[in-house]
Structure formats: C-alpha cells, structure tokens
Tab-separated table of C-alpha atoms in Angstrom:
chain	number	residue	atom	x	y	z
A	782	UNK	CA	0.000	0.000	0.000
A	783	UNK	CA	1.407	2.882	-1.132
A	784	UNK	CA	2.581	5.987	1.696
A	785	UNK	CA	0.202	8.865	1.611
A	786	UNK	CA	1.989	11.975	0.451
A	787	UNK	CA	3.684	14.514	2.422
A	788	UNK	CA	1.347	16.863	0.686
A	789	UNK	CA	-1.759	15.779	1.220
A	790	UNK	CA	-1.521	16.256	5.159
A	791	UNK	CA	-4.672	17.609	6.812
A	792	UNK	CA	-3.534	20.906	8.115
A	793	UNK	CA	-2.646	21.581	11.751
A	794	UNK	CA	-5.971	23.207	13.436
A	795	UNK	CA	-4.652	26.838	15.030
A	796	UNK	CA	-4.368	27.031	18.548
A	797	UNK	CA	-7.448	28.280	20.235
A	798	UNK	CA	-6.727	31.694	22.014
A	799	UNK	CA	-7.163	31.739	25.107
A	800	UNK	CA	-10.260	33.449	27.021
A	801	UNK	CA	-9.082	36.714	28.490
A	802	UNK	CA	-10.991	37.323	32.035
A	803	UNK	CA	-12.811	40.627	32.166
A	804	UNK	CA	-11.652	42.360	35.079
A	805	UNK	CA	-15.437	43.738	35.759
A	806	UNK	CA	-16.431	40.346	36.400
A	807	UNK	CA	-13.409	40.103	38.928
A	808	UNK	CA	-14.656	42.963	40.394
A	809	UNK	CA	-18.095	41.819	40.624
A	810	UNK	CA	-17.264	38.496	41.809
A	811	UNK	CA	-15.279	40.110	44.678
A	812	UNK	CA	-18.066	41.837	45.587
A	813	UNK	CA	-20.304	39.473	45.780
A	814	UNK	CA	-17.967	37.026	47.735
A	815	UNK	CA	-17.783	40.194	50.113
A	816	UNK	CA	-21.588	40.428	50.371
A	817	UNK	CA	-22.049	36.850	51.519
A	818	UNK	CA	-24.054	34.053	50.207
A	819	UNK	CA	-27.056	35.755	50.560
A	820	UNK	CA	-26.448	39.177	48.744
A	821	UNK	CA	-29.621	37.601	46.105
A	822	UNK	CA	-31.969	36.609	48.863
A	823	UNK	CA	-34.814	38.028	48.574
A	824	UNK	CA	-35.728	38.158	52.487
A	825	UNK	CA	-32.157	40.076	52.584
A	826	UNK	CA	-32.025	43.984	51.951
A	827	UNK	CA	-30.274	44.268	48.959
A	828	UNK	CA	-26.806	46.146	49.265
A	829	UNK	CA	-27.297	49.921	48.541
A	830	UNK	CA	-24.133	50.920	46.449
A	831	UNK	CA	-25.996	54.303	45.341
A	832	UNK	CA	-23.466	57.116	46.436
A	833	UNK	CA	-24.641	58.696	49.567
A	834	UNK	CA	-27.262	61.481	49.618
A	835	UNK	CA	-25.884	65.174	50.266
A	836	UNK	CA	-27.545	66.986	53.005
A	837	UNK	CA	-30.679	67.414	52.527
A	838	UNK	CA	-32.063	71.243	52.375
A	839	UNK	CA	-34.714	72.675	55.397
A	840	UNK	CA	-37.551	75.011	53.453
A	841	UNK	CA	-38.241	76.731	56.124
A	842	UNK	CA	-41.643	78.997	56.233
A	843	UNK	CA	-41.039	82.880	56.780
A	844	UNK	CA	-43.432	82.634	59.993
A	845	UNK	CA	-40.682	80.172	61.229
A	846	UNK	CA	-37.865	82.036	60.627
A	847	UNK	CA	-36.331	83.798	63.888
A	848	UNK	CA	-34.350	87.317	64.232
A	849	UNK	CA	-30.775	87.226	64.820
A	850	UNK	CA	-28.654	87.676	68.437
A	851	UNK	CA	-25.854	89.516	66.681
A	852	UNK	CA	-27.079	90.806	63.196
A	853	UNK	CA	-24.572	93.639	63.003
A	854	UNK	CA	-21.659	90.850	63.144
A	855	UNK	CA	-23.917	88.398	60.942
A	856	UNK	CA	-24.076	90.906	58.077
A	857	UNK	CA	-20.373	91.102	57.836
A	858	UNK	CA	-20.189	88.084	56.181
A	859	UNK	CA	-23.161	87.735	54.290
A	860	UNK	CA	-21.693	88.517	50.579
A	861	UNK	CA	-18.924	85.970	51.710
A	862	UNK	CA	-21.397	83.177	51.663
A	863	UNK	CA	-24.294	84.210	49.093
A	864	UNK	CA	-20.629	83.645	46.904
A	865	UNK	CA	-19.596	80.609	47.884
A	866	UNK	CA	-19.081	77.850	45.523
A	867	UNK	CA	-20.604	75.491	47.895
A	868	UNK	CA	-24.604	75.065	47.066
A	869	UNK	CA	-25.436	74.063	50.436
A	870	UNK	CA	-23.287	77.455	51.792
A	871	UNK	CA	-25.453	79.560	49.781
A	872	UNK	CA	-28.425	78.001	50.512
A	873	UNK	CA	-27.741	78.654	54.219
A	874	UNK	CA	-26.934	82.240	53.671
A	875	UNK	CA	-30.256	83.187	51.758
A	876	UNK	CA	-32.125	81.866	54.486
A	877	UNK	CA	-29.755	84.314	56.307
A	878	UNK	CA	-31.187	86.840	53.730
A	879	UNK	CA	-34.395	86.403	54.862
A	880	UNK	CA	-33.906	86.849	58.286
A	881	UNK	CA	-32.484	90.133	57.510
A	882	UNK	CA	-35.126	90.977	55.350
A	883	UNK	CA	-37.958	89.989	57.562
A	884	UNK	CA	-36.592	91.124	61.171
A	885	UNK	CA	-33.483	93.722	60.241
A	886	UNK	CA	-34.446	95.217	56.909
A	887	UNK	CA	-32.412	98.417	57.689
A	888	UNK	CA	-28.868	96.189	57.782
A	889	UNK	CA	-29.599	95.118	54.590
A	890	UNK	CA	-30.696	97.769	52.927
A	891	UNK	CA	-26.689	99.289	51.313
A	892	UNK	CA	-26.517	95.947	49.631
A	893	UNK	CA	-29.991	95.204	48.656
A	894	UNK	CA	-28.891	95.216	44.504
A	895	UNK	CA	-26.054	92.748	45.372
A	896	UNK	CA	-28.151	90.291	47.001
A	897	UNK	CA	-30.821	90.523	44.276
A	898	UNK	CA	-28.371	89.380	41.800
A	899	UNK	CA	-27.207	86.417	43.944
A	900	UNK	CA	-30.790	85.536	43.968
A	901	UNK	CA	-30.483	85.715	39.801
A	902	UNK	CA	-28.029	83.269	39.790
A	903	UNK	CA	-29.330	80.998	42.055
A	904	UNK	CA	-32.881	80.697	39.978
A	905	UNK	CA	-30.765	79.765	37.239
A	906	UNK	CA	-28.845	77.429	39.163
A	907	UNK	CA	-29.776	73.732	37.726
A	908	UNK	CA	-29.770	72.909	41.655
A	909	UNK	CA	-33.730	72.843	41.972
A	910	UNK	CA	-32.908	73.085	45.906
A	911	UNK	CA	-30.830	76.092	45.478
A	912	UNK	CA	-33.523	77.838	42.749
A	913	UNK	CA	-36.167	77.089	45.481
A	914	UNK	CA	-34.944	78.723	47.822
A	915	UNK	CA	-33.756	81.384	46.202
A	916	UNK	CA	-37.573	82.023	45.173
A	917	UNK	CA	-38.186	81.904	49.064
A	918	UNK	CA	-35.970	84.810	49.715
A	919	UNK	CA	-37.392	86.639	46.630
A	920	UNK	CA	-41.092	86.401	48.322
A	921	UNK	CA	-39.921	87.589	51.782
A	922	UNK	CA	-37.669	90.620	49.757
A	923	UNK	CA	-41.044	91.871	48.647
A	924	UNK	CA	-42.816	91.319	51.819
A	925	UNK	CA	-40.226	93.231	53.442
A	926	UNK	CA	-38.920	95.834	50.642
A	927	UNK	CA	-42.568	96.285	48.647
A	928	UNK	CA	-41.852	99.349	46.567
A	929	UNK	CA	-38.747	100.213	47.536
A	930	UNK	CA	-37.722	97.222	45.009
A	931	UNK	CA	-39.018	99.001	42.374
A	932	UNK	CA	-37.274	101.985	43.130
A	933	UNK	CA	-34.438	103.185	40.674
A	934	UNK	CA	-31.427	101.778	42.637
A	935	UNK	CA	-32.956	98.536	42.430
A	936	UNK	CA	-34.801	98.638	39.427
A	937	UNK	CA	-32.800	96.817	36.915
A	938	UNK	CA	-32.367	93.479	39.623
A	939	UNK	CA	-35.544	93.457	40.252
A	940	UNK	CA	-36.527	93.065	36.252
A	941	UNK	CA	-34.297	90.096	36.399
A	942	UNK	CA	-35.647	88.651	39.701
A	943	UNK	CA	-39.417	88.847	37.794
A	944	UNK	CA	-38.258	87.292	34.675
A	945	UNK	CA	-36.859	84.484	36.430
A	946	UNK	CA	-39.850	84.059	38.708
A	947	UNK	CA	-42.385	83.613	35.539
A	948	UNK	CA	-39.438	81.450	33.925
A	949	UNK	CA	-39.897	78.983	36.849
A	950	UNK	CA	-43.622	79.794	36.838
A	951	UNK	CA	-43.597	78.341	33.471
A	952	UNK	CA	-41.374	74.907	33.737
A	953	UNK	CA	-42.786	71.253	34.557
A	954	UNK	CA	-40.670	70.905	37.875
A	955	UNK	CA	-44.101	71.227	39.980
A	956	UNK	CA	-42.422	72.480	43.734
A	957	UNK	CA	-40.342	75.067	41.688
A	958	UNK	CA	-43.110	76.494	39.639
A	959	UNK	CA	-45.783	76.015	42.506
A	960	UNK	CA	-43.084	78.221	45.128
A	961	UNK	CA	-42.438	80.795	42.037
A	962	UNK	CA	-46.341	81.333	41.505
A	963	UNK	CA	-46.867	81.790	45.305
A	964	UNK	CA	-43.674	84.450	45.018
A	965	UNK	CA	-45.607	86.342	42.209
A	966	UNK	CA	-48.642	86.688	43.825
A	967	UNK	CA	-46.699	88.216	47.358
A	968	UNK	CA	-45.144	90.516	44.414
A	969	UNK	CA	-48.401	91.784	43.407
A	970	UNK	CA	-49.688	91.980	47.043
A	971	UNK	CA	-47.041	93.514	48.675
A	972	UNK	CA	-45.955	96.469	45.860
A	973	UNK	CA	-48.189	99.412	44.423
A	974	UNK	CA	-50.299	98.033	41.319
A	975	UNK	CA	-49.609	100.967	38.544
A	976	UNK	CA	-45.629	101.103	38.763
A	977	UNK	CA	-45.555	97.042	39.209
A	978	UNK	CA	-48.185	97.197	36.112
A	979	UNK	CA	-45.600	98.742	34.215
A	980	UNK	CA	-42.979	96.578	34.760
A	981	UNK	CA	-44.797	93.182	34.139
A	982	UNK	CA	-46.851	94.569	30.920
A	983	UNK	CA	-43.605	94.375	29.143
A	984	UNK	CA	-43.693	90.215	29.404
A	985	UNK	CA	-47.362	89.842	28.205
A	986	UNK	CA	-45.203	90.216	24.614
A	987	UNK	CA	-42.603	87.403	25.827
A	988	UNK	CA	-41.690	85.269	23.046
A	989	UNK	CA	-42.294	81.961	25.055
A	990	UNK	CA	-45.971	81.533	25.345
A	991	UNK	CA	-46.043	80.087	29.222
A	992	UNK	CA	-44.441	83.113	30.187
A	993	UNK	CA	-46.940	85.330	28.275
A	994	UNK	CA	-50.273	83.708	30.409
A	995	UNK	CA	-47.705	83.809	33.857
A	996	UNK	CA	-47.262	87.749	32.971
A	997	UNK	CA	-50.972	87.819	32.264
A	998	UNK	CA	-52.122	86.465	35.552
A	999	UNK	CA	-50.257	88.571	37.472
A	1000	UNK	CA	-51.446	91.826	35.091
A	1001	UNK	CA	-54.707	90.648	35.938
A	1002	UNK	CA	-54.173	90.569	39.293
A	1003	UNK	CA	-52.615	93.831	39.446
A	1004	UNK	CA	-55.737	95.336	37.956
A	1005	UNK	CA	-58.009	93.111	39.949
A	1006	UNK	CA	-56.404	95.149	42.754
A	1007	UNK	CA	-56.783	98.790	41.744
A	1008	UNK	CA	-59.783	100.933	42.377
A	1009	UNK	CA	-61.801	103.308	39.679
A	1010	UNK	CA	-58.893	106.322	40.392
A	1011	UNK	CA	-55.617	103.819	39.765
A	1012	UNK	CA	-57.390	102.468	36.730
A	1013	UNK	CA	-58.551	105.665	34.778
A	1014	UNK	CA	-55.017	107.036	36.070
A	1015	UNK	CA	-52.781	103.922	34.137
A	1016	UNK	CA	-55.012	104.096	31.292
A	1017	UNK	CA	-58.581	102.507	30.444
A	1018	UNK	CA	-57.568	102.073	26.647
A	1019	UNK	CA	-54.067	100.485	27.484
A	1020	UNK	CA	-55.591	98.289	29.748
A	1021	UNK	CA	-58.415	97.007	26.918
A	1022	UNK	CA	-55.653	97.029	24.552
A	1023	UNK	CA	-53.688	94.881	26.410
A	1024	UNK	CA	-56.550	92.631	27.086
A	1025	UNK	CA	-57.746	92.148	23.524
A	1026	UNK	CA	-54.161	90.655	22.584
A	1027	UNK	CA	-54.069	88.340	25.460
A	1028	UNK	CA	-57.720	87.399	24.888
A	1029	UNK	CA	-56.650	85.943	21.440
A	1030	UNK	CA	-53.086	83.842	23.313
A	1031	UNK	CA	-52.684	80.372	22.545
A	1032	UNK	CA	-52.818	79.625	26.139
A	1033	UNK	CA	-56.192	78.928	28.380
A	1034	UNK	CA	-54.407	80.946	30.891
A	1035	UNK	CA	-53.874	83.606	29.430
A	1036	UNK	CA	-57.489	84.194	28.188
A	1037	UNK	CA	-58.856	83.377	31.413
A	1038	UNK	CA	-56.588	86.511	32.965
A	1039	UNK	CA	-57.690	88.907	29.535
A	1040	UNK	CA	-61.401	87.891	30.386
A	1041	UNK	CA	-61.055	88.781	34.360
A	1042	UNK	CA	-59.957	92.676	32.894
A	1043	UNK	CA	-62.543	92.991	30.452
A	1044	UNK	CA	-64.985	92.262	32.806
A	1045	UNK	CA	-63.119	95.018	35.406
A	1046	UNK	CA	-63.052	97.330	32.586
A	1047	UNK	CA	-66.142	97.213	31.344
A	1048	UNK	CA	-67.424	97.644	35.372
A	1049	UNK	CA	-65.486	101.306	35.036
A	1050	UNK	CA	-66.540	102.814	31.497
A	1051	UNK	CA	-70.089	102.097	32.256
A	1052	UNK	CA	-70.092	102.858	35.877
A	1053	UNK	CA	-72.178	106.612	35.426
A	1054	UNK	CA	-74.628	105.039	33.169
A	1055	UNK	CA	-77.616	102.547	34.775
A	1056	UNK	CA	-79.735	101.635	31.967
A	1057	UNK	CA	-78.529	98.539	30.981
A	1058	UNK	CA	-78.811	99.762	26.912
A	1059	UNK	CA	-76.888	102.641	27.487
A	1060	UNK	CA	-74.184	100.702	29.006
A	1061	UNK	CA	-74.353	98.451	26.148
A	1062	UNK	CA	-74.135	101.567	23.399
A	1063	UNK	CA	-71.282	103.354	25.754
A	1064	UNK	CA	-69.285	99.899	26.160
A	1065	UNK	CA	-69.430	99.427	22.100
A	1066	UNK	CA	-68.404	102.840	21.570
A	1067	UNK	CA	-65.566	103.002	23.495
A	1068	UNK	CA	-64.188	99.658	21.792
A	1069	UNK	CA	-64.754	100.110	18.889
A	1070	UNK	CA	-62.574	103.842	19.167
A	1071	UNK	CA	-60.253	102.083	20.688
A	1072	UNK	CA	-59.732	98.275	18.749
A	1073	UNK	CA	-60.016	96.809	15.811
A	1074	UNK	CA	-63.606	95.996	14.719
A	1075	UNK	CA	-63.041	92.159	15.423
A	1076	UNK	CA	-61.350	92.662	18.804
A	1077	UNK	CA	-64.554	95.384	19.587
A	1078	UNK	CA	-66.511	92.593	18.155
A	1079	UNK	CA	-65.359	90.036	20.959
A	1080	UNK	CA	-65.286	92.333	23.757
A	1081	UNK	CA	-69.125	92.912	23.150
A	1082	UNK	CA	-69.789	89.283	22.770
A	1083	UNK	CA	-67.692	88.300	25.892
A	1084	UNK	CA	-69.876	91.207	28.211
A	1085	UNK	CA	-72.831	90.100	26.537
A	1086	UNK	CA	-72.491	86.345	27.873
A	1087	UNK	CA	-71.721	87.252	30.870
C-alpha cells in the first residue's frame, strides 16, 4: 500500500486563544464574595451601592424664621457666603437673607442690589434646591422691601428677579413652579399696582408663550387690585388694549386673565350710566374707538355672555 503523500496532510488546526478574564467580572465576583451568600436573597435587603445622599435642604416657612442675636456681626459676612461655591453654603446664607429681610431690613438695605443678583443666579442654578430657595428669599424681599424694590437703585435686579420668577412659573418641575407662583402673587400683594403694572406689561409680549399667560395672571391681578382712580389714572384704553391681545393667546391661561380685565373694565366705562342699553351703546363705543372691529366685536360678545 502505497505511503500517503507529504502533501496531502490535513492541516494543523490553530491554537485556540485563550479566554481573556474581564476584570469587571473580577470585580463583581469580589463583591459578591464580600456580600455573603445571601447578597440575592430576597428576604435580605439588597446592598445599597448608590453614592450617599448630600444633606438634605430645610424650606423653612417665613413665619418660622427667627431674628438674629448679633445681626450687626452676621451681616459682615453675608456677601462671603451668598458667593460661595458650595450650594449648600449659599443656601444657608439666603435663608440668612431672609432673616435680615424679615426682622433687620435696615442692615440690609446698602446691599440690597447685590443680594438681588445672587438671587439671579441661584434661579438659574440647575440645583432645583438652590432655585427654590432662592424664590423663598425673593417672596420675603417683597414682603419686606414692597416698593422700595421698584425703586431706581434697584430697578434693573428686580426686572431680572421677575423674569426668572415667571421662567420657573412656566417649567414642569411642579415644587419650583408652585413656590415661584406663590412668590408672584406676594409681588403683586405687597408692591403698588400701577408702577408694578408697568414693569410686568412688558412680558405679556414674551416670546415663550407660558411666560406670556404667567405675565398675564399677574397683570390681571394687578388690575383686579386697583380701584376706579388707579385704573382711569394707568389708562382705560391700554388696559383694553392689552386685554384684547391676550384674549386671542394660545394659552387657556392667558385668556382666562384677559377675560377677568374685560370684565373690570367694562365695570369702570359704564359705571355713570344705569340703563342697561346705554351701558351696552357706551361699552361698544368706546371699543370700537379704541380696537379693531373684530377685537370690539369680541369684547361685546364676551360682556354680553356674561
């Protein structure tokens, strides 16, 4: 029987590799051997290895906050810690803030612009601890401040403050907007209505439509607020102006709030006149001098339903 040939040899198979071991399953494997046997058990807790939680922040109600022993040292070094880089620092110090604010309101007075801006910052701090709390500080500012805020040497802060309060009056995040509306309605209580008026009319024309019906409620509430004097003094045809535009916004909100003025507005131009046809022909009149025919057509139609 003849040889087989040299050439005809099956070739040699290659050598497997060899299986490299993944140091994550070391790891893992360590750790469970260090959890025990029963780290899957379910009547064992399983192990938390969630990093732990930072201290957690106190929002502490203004009737709970006290006056303090030694506020001339304290305000020293108030700036020092509204600028910290530590989140939980400034948190501490703007509840400092408001302790000024609420029980020595003279102390802080000389840096009253300074402190508004922290508060700026911290709204727009992605910390929704931090924002909250700066909104807290905001409310008590006007509690304690009312139109001083609106004052010239304050002025421009103050714009920023309110912008920021209907920003996070507008968002999803429910305690942040929820604190912010509360802050905007202690704005409107706590300041006079026709320079506050002017200041918030100017966001009724924000480009972001949840701002817009924010800036309308609290326009409506400014008016809801005034008496026949403040009214005819801002303006009767700015005011049903004003209204007419928001009545035709996008938002439910904000047509709710135009509706609420109308209805105001109406109460004022027709107030010397009781036959209810006159006060039909004088309500009419004065809309239709004053808006468009369809926008006159819609406030007569809205009064009419009424």
């Amino acid at each position: 029987m003849a040889l087989r040939s040299l050439d005809n040899t099956l070739p040699l198979s290659p050598e497997r590799p060899k299986k490299t071991i993944k140091v994550t399953n070391l790891i893992a494997k360590k750790a469970k051997q260090v959890a025990g046997p029963d780290v899957n058990n379910e009547n064992v807790a399983p192990v938390d290895n969630v990093a732990p939680v930072v201290d957690a922040v106190d929002y502490v109600l203004s009737e709970n906050l006290e006056a303090f022993s030694d506020p001339d040292v304290k305000i020293q070094s108030l700036m020092e810690g509204l600028e910290s880089k530590d989140w939980l620092k400034i948190c501490e110090s703007l509840n400092d803030v408001r302790r000024f604010a609420l029980f020595h309101s003279a102390l802080l007075l000389p840096i009253l612009e300074k402190v508004m801006m922290v508060l700026v910052k911290s709204m727009k701090n992605p910390r929704s601890a931090l924002c909250k709390t700066a909104i807290m500080a905001a409310a008590d500012l006007f509690k304690s401040y009312g139109d001083k805020l609106l004052e010239s040497a304050t002025s421009d802060a103050v714009d920023q403050v309110m912008l920021q309060l209907l920003l996070k009056a507008s968002q999803d995040k429910k305690f942040v907007c929820e604190e912010a509306e509360r802050t905007l309605k202690t704005m409107v209580v706590s300041t006079a209505s026709i320079p506050l008026l002017h200041k918030v009319k100017v966001y009724v024309k924000h480009g972001n439509m949840r701002v817009r019906a924010k800036a309308a409620v609290s326009v409506a509430q400014c008016v809801s607020k005034m008496d026949v004097g403040e009214m005819k003094e801002y303006g009767l045809v700015l005011l049903v102006q004003m209204s007419a535009e928001l009545l035709k916004d996008r938002l439910p909100e904000a047509r709710e709030a135009a509706r609420g003025m109308i209805l105001l507005i109406h109460k004022v131009v027709v107030e010397e006149e009781e036959e209810a046809e006159k006060q039909q022909e004088m309500w009419q009149s004065f809309c239709q001098s004053n808006l468009s025919a369809i926008d006159a057509l819609a406030m007569a139609k809205l009064v009419a339903s009424q």
